[in-house]
Tab-separated table of C-alpha atoms in Angstrom:
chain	number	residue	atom	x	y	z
A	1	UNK	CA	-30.084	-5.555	6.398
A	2	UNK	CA	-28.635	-2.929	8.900
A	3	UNK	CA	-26.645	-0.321	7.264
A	4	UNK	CA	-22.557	0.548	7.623
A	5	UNK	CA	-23.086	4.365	8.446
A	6	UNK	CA	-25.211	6.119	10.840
A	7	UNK	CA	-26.841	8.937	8.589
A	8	UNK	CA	-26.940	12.325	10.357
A	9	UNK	CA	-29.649	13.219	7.636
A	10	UNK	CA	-31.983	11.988	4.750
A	11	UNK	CA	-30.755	12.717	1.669
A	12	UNK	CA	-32.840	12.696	-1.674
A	13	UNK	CA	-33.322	9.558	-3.387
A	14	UNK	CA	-30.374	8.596	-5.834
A	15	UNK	CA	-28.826	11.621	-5.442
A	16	UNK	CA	-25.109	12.375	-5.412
A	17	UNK	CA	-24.851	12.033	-1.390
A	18	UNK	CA	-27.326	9.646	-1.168
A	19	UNK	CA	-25.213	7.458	-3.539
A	20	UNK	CA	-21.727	8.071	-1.290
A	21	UNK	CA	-23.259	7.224	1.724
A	22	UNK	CA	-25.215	3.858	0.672
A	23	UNK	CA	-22.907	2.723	-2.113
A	24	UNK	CA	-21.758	-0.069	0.061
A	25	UNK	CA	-25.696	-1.144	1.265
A	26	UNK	CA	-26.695	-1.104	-2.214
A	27	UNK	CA	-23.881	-2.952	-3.531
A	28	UNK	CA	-24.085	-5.946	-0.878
A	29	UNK	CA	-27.759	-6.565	-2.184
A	30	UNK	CA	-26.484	-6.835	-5.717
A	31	UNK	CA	-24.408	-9.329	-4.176
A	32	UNK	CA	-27.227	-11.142	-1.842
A	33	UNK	CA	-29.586	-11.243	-5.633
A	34	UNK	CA	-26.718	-13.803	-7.146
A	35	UNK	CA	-26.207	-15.688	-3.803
A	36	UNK	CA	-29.846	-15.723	-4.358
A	37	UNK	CA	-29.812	-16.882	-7.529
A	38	UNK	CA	-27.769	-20.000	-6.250
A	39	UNK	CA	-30.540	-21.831	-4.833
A	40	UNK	CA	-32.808	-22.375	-7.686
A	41	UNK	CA	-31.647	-24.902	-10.819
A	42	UNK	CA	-32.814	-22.177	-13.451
A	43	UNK	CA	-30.118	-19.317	-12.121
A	44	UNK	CA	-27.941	-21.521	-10.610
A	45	UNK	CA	-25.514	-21.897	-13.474
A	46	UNK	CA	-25.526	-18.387	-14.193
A	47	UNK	CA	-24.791	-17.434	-10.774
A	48	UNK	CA	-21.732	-19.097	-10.424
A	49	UNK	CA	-20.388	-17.614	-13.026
A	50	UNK	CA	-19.628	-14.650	-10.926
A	51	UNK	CA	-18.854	-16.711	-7.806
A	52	UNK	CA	-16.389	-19.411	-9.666
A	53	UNK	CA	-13.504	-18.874	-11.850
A	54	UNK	CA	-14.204	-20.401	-15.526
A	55	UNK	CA	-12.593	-21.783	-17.979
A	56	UNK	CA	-11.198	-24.729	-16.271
A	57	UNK	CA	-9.587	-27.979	-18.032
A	58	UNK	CA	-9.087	-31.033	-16.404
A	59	UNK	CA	-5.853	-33.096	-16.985
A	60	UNK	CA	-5.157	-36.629	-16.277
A	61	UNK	CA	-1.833	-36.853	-14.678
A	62	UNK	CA	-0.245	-40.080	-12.336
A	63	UNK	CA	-2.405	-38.858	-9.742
A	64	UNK	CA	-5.368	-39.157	-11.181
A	65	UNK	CA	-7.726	-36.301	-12.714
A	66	UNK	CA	-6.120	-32.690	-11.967
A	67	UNK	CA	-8.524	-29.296	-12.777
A	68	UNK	CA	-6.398	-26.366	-13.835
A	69	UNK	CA	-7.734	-22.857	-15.152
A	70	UNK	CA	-6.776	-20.523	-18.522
A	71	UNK	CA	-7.736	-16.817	-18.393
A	72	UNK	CA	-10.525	-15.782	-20.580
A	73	UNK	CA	-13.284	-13.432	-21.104
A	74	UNK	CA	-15.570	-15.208	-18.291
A	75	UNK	CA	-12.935	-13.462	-16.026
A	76	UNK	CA	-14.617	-10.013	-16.580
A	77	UNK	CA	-17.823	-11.433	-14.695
A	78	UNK	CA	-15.852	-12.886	-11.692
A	79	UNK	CA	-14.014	-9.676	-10.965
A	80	UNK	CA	-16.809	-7.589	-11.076
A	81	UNK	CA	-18.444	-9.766	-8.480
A	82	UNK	CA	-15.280	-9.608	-6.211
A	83	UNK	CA	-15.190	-6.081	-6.730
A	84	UNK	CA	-18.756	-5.959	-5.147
A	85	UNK	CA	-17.491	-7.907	-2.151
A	86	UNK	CA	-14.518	-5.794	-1.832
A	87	UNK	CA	-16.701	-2.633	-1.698
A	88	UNK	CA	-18.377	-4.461	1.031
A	89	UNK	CA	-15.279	-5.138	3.050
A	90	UNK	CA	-13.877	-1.790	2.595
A	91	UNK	CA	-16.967	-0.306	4.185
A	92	UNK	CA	-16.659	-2.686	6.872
A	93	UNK	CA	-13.093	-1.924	7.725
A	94	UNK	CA	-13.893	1.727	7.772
A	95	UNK	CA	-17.196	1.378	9.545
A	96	UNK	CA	-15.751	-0.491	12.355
A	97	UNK	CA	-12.044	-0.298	12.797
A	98	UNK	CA	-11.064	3.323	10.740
A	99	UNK	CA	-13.759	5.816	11.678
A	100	UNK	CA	-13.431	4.593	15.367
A	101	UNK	CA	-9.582	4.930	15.567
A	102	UNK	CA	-10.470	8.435	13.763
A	103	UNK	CA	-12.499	9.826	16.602
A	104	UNK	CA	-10.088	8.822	19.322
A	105	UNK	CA	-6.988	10.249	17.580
A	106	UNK	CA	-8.895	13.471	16.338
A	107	UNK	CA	-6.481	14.033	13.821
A	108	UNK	CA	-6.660	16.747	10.825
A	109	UNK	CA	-8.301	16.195	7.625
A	110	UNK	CA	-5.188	15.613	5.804
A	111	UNK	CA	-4.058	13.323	8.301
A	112	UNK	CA	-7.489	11.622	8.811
A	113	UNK	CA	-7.658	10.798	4.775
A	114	UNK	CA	-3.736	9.278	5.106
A	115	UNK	CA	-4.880	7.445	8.115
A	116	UNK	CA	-7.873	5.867	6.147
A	117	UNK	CA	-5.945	4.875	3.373
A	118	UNK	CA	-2.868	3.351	5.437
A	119	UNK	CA	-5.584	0.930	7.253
A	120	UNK	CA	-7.125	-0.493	4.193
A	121	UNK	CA	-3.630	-0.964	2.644
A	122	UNK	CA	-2.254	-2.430	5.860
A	123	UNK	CA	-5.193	-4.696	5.068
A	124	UNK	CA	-4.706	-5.619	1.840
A	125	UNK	CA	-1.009	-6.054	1.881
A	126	UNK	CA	-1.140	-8.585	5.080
A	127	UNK	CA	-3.876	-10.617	3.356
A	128	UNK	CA	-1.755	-10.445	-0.001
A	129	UNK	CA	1.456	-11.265	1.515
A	130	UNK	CA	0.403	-14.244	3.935
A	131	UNK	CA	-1.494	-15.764	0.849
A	132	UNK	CA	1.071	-15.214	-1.813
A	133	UNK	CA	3.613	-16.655	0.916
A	134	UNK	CA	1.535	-19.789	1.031
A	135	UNK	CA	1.086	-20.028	-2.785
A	136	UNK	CA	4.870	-19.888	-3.157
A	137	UNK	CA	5.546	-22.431	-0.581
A	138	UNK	CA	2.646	-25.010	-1.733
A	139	UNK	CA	3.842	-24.368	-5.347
A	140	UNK	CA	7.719	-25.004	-4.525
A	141	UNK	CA	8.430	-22.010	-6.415
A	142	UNK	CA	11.209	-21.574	-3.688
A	143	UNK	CA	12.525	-25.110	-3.674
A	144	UNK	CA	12.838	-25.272	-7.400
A	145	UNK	CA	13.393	-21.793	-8.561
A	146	UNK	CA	13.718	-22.843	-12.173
A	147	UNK	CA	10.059	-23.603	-12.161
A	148	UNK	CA	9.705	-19.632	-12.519
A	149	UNK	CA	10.597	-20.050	-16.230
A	150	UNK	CA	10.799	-23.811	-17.310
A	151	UNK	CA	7.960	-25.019	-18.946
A	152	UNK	CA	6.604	-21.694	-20.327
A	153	UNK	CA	4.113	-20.547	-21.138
A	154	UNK	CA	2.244	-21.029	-18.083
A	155	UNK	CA	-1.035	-20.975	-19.101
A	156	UNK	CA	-2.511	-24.005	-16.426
A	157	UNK	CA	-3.290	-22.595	-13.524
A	158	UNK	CA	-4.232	-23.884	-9.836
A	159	UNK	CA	-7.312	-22.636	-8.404
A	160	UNK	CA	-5.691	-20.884	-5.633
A	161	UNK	CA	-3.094	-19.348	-8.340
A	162	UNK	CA	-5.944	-17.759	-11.117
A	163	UNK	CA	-8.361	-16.779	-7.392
A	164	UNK	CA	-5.371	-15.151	-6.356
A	165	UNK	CA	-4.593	-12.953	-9.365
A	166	UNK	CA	-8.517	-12.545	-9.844
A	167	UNK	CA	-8.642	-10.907	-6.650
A	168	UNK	CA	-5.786	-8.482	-6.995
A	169	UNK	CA	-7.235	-7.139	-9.996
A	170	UNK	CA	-10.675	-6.619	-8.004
A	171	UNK	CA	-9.347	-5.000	-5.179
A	172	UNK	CA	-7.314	-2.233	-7.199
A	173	UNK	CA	-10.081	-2.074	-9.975
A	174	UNK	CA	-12.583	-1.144	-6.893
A	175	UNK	CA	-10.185	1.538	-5.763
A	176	UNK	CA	-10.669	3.617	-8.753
A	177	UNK	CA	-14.857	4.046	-7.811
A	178	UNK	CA	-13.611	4.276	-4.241
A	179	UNK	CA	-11.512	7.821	-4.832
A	180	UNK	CA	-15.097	9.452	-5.154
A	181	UNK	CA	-17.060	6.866	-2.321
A	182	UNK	CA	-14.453	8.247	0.120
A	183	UNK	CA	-14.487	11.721	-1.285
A	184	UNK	CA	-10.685	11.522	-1.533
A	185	UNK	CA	-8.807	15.251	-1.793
A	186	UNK	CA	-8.096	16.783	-5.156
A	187	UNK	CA	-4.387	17.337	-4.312
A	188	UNK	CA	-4.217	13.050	-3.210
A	189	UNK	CA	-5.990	11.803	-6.483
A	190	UNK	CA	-2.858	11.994	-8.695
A	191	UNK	CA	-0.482	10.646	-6.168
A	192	UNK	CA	-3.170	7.526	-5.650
A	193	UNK	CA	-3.980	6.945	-9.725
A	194	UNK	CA	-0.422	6.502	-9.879
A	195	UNK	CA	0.126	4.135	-7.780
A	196	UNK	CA	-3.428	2.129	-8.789
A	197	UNK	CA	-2.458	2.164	-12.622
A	198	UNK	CA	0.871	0.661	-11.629
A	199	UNK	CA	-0.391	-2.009	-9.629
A	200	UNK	CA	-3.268	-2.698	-12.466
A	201	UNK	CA	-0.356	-2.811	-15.347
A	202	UNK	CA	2.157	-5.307	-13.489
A	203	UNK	CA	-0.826	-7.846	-12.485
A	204	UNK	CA	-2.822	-7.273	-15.248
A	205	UNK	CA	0.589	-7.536	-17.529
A	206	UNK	CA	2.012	-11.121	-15.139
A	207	UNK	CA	-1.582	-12.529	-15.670
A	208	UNK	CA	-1.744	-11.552	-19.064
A	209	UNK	CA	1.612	-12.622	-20.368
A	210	UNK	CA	1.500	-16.320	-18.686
A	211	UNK	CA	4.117	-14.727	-15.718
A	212	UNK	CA	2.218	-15.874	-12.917
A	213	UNK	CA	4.751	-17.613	-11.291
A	214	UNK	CA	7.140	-14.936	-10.909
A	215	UNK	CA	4.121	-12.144	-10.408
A	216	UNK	CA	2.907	-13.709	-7.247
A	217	UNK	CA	6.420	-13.810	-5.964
A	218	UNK	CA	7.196	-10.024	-6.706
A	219	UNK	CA	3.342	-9.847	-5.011
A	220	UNK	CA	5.113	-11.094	-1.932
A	221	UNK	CA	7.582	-9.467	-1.938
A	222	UNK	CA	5.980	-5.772	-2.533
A	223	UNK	CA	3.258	-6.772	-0.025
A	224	UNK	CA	5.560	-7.219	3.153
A	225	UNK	CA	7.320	-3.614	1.898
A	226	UNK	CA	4.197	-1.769	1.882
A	227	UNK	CA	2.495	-3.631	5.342
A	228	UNK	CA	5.914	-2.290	7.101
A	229	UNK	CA	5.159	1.197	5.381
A	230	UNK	CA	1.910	1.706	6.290
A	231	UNK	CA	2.305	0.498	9.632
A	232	UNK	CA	4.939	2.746	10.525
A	233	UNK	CA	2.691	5.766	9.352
A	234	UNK	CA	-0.394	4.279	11.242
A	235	UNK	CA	2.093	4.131	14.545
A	236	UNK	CA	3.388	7.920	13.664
A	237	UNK	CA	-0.267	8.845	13.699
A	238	UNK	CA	-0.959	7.420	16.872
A	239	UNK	CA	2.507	8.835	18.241
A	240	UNK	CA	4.747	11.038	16.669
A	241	UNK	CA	7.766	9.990	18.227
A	242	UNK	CA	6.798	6.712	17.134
A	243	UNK	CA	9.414	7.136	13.950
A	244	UNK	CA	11.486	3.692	14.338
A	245	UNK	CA	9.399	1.132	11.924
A	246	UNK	CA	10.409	3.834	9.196
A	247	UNK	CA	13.946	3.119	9.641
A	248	UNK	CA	13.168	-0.222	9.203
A	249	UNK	CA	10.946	0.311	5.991
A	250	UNK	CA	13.921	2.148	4.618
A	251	UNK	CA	16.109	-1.063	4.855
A	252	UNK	CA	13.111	-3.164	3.532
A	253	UNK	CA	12.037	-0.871	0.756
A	254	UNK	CA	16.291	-0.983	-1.006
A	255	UNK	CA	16.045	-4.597	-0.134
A	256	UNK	CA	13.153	-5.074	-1.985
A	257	UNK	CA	14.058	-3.057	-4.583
A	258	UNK	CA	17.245	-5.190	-5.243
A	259	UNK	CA	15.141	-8.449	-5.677
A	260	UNK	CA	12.686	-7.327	-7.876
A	261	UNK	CA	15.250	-6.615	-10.126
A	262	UNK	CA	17.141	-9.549	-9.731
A	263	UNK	CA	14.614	-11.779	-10.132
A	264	UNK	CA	12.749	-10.082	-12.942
A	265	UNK	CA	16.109	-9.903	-14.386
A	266	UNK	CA	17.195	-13.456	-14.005
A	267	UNK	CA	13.374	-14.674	-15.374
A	268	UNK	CA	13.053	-12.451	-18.151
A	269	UNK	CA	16.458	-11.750	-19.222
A	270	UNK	CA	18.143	-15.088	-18.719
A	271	UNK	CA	15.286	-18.192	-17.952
A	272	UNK	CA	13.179	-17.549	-21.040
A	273	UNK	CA	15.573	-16.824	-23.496
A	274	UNK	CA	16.726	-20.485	-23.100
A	275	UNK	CA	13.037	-22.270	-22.770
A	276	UNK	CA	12.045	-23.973	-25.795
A	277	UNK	CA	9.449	-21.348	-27.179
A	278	UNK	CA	10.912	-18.094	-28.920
A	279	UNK	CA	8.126	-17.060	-30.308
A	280	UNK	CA	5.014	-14.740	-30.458
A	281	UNK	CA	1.785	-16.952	-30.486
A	282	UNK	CA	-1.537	-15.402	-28.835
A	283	UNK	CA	-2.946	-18.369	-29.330
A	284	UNK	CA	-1.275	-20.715	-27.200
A	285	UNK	CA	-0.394	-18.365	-25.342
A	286	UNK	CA	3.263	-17.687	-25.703
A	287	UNK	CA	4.751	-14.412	-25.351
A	288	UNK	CA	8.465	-14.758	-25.225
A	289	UNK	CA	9.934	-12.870	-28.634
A	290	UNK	CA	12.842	-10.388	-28.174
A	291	UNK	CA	11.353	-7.200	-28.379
A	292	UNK	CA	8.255	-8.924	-25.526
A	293	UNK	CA	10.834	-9.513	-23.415
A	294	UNK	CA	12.738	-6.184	-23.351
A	295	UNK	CA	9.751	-4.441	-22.850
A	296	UNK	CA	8.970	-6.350	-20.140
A	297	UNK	CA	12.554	-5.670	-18.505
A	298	UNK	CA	12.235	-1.617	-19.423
A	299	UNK	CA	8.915	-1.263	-18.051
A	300	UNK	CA	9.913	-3.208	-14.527
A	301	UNK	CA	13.285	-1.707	-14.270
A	302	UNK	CA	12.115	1.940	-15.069
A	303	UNK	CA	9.403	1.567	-12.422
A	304	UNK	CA	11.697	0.504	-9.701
A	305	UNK	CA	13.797	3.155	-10.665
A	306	UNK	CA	11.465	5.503	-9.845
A	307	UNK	CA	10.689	4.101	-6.873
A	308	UNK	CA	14.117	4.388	-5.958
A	309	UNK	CA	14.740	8.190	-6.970
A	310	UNK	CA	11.355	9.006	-4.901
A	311	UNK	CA	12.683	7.335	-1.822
A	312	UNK	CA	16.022	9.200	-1.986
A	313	UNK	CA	14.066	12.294	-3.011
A	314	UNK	CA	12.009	11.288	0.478
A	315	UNK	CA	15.058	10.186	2.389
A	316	UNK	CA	16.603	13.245	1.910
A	317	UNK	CA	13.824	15.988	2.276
A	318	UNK	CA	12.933	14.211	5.501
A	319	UNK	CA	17.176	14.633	6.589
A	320	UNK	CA	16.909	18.656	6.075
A	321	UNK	CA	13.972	18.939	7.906
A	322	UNK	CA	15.308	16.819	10.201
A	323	UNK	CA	18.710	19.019	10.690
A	324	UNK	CA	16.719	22.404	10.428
A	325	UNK	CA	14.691	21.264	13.683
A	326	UNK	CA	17.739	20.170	15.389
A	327	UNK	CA	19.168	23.945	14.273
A	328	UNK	CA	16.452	25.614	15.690
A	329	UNK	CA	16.553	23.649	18.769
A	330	UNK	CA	20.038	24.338	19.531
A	331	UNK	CA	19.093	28.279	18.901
A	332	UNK	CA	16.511	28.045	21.579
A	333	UNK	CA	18.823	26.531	24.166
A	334	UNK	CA	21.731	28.768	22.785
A	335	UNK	CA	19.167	31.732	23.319
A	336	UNK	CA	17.842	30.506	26.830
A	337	UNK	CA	20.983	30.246	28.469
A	338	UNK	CA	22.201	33.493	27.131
A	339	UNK	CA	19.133	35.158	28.987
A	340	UNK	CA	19.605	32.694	32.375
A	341	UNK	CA	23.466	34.289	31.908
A	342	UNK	CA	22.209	38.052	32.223
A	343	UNK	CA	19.514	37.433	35.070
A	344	UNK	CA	22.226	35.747	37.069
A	345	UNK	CA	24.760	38.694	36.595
A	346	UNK	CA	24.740	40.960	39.735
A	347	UNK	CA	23.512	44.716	39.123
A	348	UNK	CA	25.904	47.420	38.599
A	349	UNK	CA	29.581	46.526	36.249
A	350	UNK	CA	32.769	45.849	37.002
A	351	UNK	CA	35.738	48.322	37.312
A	352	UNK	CA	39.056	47.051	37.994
A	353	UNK	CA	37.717	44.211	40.291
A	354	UNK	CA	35.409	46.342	41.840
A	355	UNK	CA	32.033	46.124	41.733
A	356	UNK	CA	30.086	49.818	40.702
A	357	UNK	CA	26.928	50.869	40.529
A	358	UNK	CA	25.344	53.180	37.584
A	359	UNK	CA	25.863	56.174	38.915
A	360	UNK	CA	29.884	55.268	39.450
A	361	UNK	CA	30.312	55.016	43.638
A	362	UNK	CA	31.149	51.712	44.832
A	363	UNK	CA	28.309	49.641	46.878
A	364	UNK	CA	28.714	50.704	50.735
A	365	UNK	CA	29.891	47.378	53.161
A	366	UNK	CA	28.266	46.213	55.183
A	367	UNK	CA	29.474	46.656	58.978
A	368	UNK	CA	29.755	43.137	60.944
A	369	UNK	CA	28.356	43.282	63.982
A	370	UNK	CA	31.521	42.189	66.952
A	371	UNK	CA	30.113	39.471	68.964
């Protein structure tokens, strides 16, 4: 198998360095062992464990027989396999597209680590968003928005529905081991853990909690915010002047903002306090008491909150520094056309319309020769 990086050096055998730079090689032959173990009858079933989400029921409906999926422990095995192959594509994406955009740009180390991070999110956000875009529309969660709450709980899922959350839950589980693969800086590990542990607790918590439905369409909608984010700052890289996508991610990001909560609010708040179930039962799956609920609603409504004071916090930083360049730049011309003011003056000062030089006689005429 050829490796992802071209290694300047040998490093000792499962040492610290050796581990950074072959994490991805090693990990894609843990991967290759269960493909492996696919092909022969005593492994097989084990193997597709990891490859296959479990616990599937099948259903008889007009249609005939319908397989739908519940979450359960099984799960644990399928996401660590995904997280495997999402190791592998992150090294690809920085192996081939990142590190080469890197070298061309030759940008500084704090702008090379935000440029590596924007182009796996930019990514992750356009596979997430053109996927959850198609779940919604297949699932007519758009054509008959009272499917978001009616029926609950939602613990059937579609294939496509249960891969979909499965693979969320990889990806930002595999960025956590990825903070030291891609030796990440000590002052950017807080900022990033904050972010990961909020994505973790709203998809592990809509997965969890039978809120699929309305998880996948928040999904969507925090998925096309983020691609226009990262985008901008991949252009401003490139280009400095390149600063008009984050106008455009500022009218996004409110927008956004205003629809989570709506539709968290109108879910939560109003759809399942008039479904049938009002009760707390683990095992059926049911989690729609009071006090479930208003948790739910404080912990979505305090996050976009703070999403919201950051961005004004951001909004407004980025408007003085803004106005303090434009200050300084009307100093300079202010100060440059003072000095072409005084080069242009004439030597010598004025004295009652006449023109003296420093020592106080006037400048001699000069004759005109007669023709």
């Amino acid at each position: 198998m050829a490796p992802f990086r071209k290694r300047s050096k040998s490093c000792p055998f499962l040492s610290q360095e050796f581990l950074i730079q072959n994490h991805a090689d090693i990990v894609s032959c843990l991967v290759v062992l269960v493909l492996i173990g696919l092909m022969f009858e005593v492994t097989a079933k084990t193997a597709f464990m990891f490859i296959s989400p479990q616990n599937n029921v099948s259903t008889v409906t007009a249609d005939g027989e319908v397989v739908y999926y519940l979450y359960g422990t099984s799960d644990f095995v399928t996401i660590l396999f995904y997280i495997c192959i999402t190791i592998i594509l992150h090294a690809v994406v920085q192996e081939y597209a990142l590190d080469k955009l890197n070298k061309r740009l030759h940008l500084s180390k704090i702008k090379h680590s935000k440029l590596n991070e924007s182009g796996q999110l930019i990514v992750l956000h356009l596979i997430s968003g053109i996927w959850g875009f198609y779940i919604v529309v297949t699932e007519g969660y758009v054509t008959n928005p009272s499917s978001l709450w009616e029926k609950y709980p939602h613990i059937e899922l579609s294939f496509q529905v249960k891969f979909f959350f499965l693979c969320q839950l990889s990806y930002w589980i595999h960025s956590l081991p990825e903070l030291y693969f891609q030796r990440v800086r000590k002052e950017e590990i807080p900022r990033q853990l904050q972010y990961i542990g909020l994505y973790l607790l709203h998809i592990a918590g809509a997965y969890l909690l039978n809120l699929t439905r309305l998880g996948v369409l928040l999904l969507v909608l925090q998925s096309v915010t983020e691609l226009v984010f990262h985008t901008a700052r991949l252009f401003y890289f490139i280009h400095e002047n390149n600063q008009k996508f984050f106008n455009a991610w500022a009218v996004v990001f409110v927008l956004t903002r205003l629809m989570t909560l709506t539709l968290t609010v109108l879910v939560v708040g109003f759809g399942l306090s008039r479904v049938e179930h009002q009760t707390f039962d683990m095992d059926k799956g049911i989690f729609n008491s009071l006090p479930i609920r208003l948790c739910i609603l404080v912990t979505v409504c305090s996050t976009q909150a703070w999403m919201m004071w950051r961005f004004i916090n951001f909004q407004l930083r980025r408007w003085r520094e803004v106005q303090a360049e434009q200050a300084s730049r009307r100093k300079i011309v202010g100060t440059m056309a003072t000095r072409g003011r005084v080069l242009r003056r004439e030597p010598g000062h004025h004295d009652n319309g006449l023109i003296k030089s420093e020592n106080g006689t006037s400048p001699r005429t000069r004759k005109s020769k007669s023709p």
